[in-house]
PDB file of C-alpha atoms in Angstrom:
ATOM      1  CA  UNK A 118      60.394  51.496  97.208  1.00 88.00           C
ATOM      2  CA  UNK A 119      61.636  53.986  99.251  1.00 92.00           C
ATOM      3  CA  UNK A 120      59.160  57.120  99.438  1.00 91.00           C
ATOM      4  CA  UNK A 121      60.374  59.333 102.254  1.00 93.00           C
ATOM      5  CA  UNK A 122      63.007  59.888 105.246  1.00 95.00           C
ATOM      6  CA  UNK A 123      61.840  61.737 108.283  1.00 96.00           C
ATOM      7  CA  UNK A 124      64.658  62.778 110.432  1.00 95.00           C
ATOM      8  CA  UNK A 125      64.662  62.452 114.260  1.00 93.00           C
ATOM      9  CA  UNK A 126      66.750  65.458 114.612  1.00 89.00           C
ATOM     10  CA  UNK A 127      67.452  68.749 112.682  1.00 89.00           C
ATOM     11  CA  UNK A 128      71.095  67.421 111.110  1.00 87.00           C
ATOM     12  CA  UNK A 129      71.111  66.467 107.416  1.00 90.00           C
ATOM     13  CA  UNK A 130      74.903  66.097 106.720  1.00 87.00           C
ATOM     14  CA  UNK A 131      74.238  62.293 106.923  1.00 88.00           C
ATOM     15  CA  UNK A 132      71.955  62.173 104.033  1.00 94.00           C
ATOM     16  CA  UNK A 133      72.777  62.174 100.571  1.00 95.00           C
ATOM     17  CA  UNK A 134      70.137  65.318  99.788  1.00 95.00           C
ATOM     18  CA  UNK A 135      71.028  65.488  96.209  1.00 96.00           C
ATOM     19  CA  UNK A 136      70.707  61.476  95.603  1.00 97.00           C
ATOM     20  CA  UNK A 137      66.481  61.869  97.361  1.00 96.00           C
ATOM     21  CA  UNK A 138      66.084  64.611  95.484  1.00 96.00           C
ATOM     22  CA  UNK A 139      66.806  62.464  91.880  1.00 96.00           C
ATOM     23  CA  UNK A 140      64.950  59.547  93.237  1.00 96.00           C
ATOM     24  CA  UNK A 141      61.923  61.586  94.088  1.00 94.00           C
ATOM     25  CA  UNK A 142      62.280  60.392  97.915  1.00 95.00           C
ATOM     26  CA  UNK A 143      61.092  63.725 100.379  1.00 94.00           C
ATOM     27  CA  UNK A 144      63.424  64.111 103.217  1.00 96.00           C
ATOM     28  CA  UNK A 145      61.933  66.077 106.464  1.00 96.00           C
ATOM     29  CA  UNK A 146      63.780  67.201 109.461  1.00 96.00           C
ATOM     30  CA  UNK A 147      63.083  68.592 112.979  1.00 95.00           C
ATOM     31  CA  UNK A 148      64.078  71.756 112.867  1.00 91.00           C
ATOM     32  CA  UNK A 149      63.581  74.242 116.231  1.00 89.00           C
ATOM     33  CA  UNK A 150      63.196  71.551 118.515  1.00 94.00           C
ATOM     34  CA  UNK A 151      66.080  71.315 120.257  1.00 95.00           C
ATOM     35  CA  UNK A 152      67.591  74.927 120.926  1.00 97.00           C
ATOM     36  CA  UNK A 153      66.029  74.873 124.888  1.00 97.00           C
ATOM     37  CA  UNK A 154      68.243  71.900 125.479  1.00 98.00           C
ATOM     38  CA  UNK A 155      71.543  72.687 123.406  1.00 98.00           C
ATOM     39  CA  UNK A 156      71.909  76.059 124.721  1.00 98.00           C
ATOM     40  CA  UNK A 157      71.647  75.173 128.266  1.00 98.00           C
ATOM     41  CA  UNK A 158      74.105  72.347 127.384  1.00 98.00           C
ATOM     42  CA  UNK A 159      76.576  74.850 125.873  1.00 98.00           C
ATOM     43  CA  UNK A 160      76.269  77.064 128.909  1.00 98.00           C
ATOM     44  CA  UNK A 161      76.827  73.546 131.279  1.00 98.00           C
ATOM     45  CA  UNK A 162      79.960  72.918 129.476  1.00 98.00           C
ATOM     46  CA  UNK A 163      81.118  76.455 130.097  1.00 98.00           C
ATOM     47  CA  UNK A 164      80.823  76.722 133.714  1.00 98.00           C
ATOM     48  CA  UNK A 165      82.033  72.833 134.026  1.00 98.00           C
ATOM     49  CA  UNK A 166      84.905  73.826 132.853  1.00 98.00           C
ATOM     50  CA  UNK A 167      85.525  77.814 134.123  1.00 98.00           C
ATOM     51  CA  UNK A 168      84.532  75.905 138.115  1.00 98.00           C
ATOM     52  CA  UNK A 169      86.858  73.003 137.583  1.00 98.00           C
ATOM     53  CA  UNK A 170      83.494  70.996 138.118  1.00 98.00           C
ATOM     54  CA  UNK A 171      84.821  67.224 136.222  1.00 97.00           C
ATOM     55  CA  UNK A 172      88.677  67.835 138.127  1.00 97.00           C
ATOM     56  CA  UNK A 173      86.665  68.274 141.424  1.00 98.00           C
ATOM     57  CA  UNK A 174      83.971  65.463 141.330  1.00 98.00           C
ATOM     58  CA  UNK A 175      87.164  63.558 140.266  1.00 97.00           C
ATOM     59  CA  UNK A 176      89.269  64.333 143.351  1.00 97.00           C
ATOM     60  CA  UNK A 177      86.444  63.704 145.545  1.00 98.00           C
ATOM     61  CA  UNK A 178      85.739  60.592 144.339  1.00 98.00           C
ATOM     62  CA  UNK A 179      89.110  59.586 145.351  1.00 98.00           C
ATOM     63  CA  UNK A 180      89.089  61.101 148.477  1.00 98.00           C
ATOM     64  CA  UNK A 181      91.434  64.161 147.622  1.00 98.00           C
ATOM     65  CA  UNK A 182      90.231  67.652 148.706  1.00 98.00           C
ATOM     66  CA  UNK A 183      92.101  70.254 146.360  1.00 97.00           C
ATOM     67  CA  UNK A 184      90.914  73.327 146.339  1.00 98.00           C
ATOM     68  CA  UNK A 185      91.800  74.685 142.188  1.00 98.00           C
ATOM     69  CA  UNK A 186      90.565  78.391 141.946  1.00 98.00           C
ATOM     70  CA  UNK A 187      87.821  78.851 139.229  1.00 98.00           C
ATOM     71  CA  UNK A 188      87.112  81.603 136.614  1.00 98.00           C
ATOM     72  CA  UNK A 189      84.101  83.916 137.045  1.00 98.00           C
ATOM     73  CA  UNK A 190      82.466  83.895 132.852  1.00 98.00           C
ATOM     74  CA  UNK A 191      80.385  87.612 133.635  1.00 98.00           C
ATOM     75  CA  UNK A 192      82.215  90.230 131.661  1.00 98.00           C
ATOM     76  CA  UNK A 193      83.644  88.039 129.134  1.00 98.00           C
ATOM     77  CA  UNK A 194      83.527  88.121 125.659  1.00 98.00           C
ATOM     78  CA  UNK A 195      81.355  85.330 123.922  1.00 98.00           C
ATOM     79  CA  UNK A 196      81.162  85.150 120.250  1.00 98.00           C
ATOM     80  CA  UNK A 197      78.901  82.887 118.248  1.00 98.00           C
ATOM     81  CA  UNK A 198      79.313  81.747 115.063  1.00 98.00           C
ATOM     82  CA  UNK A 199      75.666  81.065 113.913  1.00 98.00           C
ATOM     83  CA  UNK A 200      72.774  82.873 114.678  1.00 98.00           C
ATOM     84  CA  UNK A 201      70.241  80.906 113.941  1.00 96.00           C
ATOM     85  CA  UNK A 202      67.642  78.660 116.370  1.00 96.00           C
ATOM     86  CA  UNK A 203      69.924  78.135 118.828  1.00 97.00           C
ATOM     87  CA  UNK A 204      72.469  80.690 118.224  1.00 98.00           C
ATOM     88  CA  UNK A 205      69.020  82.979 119.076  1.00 98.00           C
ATOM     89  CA  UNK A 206      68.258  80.860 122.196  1.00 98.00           C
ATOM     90  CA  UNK A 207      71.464  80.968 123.622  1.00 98.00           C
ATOM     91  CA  UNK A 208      72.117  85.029 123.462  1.00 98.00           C
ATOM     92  CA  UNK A 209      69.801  85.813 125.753  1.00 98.00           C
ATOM     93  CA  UNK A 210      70.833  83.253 128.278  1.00 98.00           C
ATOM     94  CA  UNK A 211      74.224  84.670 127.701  1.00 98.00           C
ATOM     95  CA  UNK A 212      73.500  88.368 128.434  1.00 98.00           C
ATOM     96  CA  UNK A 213      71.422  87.663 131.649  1.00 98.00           C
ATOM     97  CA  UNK A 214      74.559  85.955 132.946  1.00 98.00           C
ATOM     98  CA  UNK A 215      76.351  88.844 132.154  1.00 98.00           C
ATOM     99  CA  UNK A 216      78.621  88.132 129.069  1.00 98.00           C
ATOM    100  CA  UNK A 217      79.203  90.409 126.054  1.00 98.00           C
ATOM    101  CA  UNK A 218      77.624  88.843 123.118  1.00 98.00           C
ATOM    102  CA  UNK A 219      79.374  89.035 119.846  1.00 98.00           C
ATOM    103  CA  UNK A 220      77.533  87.128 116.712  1.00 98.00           C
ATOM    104  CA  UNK A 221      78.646  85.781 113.272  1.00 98.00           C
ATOM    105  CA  UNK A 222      75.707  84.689 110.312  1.00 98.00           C
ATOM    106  CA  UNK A 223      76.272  84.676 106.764  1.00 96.00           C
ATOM    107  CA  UNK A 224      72.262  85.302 106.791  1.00 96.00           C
ATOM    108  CA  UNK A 225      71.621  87.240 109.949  1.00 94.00           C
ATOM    109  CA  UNK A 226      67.670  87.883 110.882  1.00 97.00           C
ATOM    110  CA  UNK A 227      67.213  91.128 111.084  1.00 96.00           C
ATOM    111  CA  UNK A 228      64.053  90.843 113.405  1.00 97.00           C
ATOM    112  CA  UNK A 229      65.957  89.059 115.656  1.00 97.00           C
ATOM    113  CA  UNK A 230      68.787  91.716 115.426  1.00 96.00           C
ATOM    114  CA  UNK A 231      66.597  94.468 116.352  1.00 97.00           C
ATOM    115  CA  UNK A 232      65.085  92.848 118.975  1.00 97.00           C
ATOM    116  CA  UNK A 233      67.683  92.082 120.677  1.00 98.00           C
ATOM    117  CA  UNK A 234      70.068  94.747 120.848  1.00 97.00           C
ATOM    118  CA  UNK A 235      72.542  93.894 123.352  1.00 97.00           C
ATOM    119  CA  UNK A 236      74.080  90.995 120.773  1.00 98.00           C
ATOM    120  CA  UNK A 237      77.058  92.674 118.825  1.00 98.00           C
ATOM    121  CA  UNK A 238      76.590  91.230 114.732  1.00 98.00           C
ATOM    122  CA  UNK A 239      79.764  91.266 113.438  1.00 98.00           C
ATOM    123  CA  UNK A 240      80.353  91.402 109.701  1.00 95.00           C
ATOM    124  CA  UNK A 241      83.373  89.275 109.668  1.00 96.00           C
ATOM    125  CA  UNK A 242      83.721  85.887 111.291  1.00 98.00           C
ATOM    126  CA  UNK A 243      87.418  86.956 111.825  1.00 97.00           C
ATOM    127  CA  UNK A 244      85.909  89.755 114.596  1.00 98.00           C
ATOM    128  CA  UNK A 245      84.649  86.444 116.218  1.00 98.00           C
ATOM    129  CA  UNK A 246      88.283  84.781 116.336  1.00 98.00           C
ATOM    130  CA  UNK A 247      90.090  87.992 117.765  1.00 98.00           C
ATOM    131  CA  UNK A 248      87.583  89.760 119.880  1.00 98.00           C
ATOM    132  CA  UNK A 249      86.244  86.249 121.480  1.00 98.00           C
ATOM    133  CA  UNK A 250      86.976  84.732 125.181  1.00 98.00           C
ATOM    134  CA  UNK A 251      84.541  81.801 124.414  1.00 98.00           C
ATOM    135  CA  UNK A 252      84.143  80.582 120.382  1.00 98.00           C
ATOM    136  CA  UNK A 253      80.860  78.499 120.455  1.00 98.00           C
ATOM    137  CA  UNK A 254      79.580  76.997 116.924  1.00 98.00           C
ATOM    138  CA  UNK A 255      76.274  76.768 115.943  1.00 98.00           C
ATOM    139  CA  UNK A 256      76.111  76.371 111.883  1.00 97.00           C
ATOM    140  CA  UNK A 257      75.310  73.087 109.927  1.00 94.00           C
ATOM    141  CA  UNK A 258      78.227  71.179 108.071  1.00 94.00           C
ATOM    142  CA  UNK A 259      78.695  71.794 104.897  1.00 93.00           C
ATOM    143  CA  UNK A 260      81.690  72.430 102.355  1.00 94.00           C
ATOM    144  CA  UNK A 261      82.008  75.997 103.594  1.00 96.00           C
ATOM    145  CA  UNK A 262      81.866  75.385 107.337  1.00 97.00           C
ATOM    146  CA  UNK A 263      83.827  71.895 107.224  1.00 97.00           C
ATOM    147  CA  UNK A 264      87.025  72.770 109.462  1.00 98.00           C
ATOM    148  CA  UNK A 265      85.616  76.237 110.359  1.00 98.00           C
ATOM    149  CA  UNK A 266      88.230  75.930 112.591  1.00 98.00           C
ATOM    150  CA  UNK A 267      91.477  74.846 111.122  1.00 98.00           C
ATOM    151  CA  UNK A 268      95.300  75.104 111.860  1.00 98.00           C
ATOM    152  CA  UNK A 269      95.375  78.976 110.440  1.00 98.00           C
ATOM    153  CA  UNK A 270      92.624  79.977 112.422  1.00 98.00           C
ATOM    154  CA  UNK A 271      93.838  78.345 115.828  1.00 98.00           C
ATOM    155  CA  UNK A 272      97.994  79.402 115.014  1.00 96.00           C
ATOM    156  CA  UNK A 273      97.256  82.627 113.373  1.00 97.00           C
ATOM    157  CA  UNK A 274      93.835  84.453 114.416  1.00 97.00           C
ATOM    158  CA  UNK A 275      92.560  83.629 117.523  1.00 97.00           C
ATOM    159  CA  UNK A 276      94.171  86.385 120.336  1.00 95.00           C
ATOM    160  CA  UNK A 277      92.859  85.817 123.535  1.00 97.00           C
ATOM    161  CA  UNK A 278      93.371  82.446 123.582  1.00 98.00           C
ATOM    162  CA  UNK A 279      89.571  81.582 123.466  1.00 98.00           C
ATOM    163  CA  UNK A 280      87.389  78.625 125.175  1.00 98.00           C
ATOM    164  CA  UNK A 281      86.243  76.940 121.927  1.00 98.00           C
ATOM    165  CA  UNK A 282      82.920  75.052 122.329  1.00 99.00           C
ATOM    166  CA  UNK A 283      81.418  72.526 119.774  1.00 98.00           C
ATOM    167  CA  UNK A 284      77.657  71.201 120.160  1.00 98.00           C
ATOM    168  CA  UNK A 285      77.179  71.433 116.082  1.00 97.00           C
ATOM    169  CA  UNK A 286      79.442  68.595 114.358  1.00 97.00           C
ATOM    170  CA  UNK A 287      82.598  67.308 114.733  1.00 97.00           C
ATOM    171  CA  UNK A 288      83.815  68.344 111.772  1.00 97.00           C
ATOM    172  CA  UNK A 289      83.812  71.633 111.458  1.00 98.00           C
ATOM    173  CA  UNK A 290      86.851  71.854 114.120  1.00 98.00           C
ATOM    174  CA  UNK A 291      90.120  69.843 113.203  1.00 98.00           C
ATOM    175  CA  UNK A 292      91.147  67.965 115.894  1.00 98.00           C
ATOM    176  CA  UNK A 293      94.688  68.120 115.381  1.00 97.00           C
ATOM    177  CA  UNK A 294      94.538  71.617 115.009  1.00 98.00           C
ATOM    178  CA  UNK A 295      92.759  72.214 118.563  1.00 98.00           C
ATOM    179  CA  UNK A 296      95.165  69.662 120.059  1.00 98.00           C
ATOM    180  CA  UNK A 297      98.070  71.629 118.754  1.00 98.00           C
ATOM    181  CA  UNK A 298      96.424  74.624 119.859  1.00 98.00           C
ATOM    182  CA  UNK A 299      95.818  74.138 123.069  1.00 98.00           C
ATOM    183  CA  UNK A 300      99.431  72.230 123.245  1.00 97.00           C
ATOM    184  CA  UNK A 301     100.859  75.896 122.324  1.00 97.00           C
ATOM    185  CA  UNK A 302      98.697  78.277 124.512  1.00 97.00           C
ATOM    186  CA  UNK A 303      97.146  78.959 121.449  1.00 98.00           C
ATOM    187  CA  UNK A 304      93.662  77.348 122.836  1.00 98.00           C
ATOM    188  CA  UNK A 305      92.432  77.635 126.098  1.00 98.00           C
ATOM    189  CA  UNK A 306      90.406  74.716 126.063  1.00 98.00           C
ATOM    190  CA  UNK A 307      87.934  72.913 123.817  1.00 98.00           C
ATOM    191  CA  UNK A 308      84.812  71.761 125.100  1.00 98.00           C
ATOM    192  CA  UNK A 309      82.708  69.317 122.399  1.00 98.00           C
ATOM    193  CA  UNK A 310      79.625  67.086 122.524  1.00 98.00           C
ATOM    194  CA  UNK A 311      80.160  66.070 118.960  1.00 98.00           C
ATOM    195  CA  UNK A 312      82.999  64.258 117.524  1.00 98.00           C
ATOM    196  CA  UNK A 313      83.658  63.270 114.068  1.00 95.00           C
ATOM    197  CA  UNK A 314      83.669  59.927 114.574  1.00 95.00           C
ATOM    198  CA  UNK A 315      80.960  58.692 116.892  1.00 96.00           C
ATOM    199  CA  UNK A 316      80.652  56.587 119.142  1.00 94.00           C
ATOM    200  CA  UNK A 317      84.028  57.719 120.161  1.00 92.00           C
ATOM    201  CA  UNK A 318      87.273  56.041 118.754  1.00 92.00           C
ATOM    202  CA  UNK A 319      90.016  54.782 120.100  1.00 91.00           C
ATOM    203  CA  UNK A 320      92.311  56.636 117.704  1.00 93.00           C
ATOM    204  CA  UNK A 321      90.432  60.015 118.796  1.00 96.00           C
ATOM    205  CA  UNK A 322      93.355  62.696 119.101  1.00 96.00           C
ATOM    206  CA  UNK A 323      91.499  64.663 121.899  1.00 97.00           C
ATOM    207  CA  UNK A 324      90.896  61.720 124.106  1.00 96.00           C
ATOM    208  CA  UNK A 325      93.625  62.414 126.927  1.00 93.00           C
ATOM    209  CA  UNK A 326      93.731  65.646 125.755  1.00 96.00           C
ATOM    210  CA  UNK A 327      94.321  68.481 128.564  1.00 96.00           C
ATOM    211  CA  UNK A 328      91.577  70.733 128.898  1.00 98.00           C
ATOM    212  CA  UNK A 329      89.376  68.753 126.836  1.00 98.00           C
ATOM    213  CA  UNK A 330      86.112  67.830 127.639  1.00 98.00           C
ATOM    214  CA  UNK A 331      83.579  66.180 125.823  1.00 98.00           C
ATOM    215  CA  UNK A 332      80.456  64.553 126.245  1.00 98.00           C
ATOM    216  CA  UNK A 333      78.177  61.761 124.107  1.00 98.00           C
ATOM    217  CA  UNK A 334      76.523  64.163 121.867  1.00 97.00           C
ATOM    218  CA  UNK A 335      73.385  64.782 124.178  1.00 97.00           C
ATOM    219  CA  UNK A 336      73.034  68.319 124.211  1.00 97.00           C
ATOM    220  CA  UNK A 337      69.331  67.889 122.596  1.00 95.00           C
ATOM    221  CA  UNK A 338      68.719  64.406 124.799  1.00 96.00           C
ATOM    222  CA  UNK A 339      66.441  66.118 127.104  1.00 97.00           C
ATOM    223  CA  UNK A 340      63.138  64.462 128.020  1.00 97.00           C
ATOM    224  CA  UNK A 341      61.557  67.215 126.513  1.00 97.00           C
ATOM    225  CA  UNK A 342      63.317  67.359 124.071  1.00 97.00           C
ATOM    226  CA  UNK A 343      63.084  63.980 123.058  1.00 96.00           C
ATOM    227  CA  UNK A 344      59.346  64.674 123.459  1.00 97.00           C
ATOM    228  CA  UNK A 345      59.029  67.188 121.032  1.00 96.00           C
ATOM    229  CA  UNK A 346      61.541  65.458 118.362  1.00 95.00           C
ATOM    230  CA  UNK A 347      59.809  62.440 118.579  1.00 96.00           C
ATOM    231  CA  UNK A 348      56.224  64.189 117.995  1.00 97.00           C
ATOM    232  CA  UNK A 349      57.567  66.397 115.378  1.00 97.00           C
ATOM    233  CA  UNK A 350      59.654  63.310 113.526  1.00 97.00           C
ATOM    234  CA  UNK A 351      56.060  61.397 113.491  1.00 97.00           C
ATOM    235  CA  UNK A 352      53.814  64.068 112.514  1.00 97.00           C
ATOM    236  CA  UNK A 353      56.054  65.081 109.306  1.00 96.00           C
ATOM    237  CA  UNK A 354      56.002  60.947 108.079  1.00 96.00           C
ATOM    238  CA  UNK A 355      52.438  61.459 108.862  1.00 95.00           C
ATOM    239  CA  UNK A 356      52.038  64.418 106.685  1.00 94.00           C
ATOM    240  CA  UNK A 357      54.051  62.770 103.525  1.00 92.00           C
ATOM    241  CA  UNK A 358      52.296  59.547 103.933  1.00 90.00           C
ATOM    242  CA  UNK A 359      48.706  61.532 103.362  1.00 89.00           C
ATOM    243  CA  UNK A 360      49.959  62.854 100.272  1.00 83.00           C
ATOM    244  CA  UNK A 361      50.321  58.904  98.770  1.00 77.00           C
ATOM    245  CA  UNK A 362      46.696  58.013 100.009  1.00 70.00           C
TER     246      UNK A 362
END
């Protein structure tokens, strides 16, 4: 009797699309909600890790006072691999902290583009792997972006041993590949609030990882975020339930 799924929350990868679509069952999503909240999350993870931030709370909170000298993120290279809502949120953030923006779409918006000049579209996501300090992903999984970043890309293209950050889905990085990666200098560090698996499992290969951090996938779980998710989730069921009476 099922008649229609409204999503709280823009990801669709965990419904079966096709199998709605032959049952005649409308799915609806949240899309453009959340980019505020995941940008500002991505650029939280960034300096956490460039400032030593978790290492120092840690230290302090066992009464240790080491002093571990940070990285400064102006005049670095970051590329994004996704330009869409939050891809678009994020550059702009990015530049007024003073970072070189580099960005990857296999549909880039050209009114975007030419509005903001200062972001570098590349037309190969390769540019993005050698060119990049910080990798940040920001596409929806799929079968073309599923392991975006694999053991090829992590051994064999990236050159400047990039910061790769994942606030998309878990699984378009291997995990075994990063872990080897960063195991080989290959990887600076990999900073994630997805996994593929959540909540997180105890077989997780980055758990213990060095340079590793990840948080419980609440890059969008802002109270105004929330907020507007929540509205948005209500008002589509609304909206499909008006069409039945």
């Amino acid at each position: 009797k099922l008649k229609a799924v409204s999503k709280y929350g823009v990801g669709l990868d965990k419904i079966d699309l096709e199998a709605a679509k032959k049952l005649g069952i409308s799915v609806r999503n949240c899309p453009a909600v959340n980019p505020p909240s995941v940008s500002e999350h991505v650029i939280a993870l960034l300096l956490s890790f460039s400032r030593n931030i978790p290492i120092h709370v840690q230290d302090i909170n066992n009464s240790n006072w080491n002093r571990i000298t940070g990285t400064e993120i102006k005049g670095k290279t970051f590329g994004i691999i996704g330009l869409g809502a939050i891809g678009q949120e994020l550059s702009p953030k990015l530049h007024g902290l003073g970072l070189k923006v580099l960005g990857f779409d296999v549909n880039p918006d050209t009114t975007f583009i030419n509005q903001h000049k200062y972001v570098e579209v590349v037309d190969s996501i390769e540019r993005i792997f050698t060119e990049s300090d910080i990798v940040s992903l920001h596409v929806p999984l799929n079968k073309h972006t599923k392991h975006i970043i694999n053991e090829k890309v992590v051994i064999e293209t990236l050159k400047k041993k990039p910061i790769i950050i994942n606030t998309a889905r878990g699984e378009l990085v291997d995990s075994y590949a990063i872990v080897k990666g960063i195991k080989q200098g290959k990887v600076k560090a990999y900073l994630a609030d997805v996994l593929k698996e959540e909540p997180l499992s105890e077989n997780e290969p980055l758990l213990g990882c060095e340079n590793v951090i990840i948080t419980p996938h609440v890059g969008s779980r802002t109270f105004e975020s929330v907020q507007r998710q929540g509205v948005m989730a209500v008002k589509n069921l609304m909206e499909l339930v008006e069409k039945w009476i």
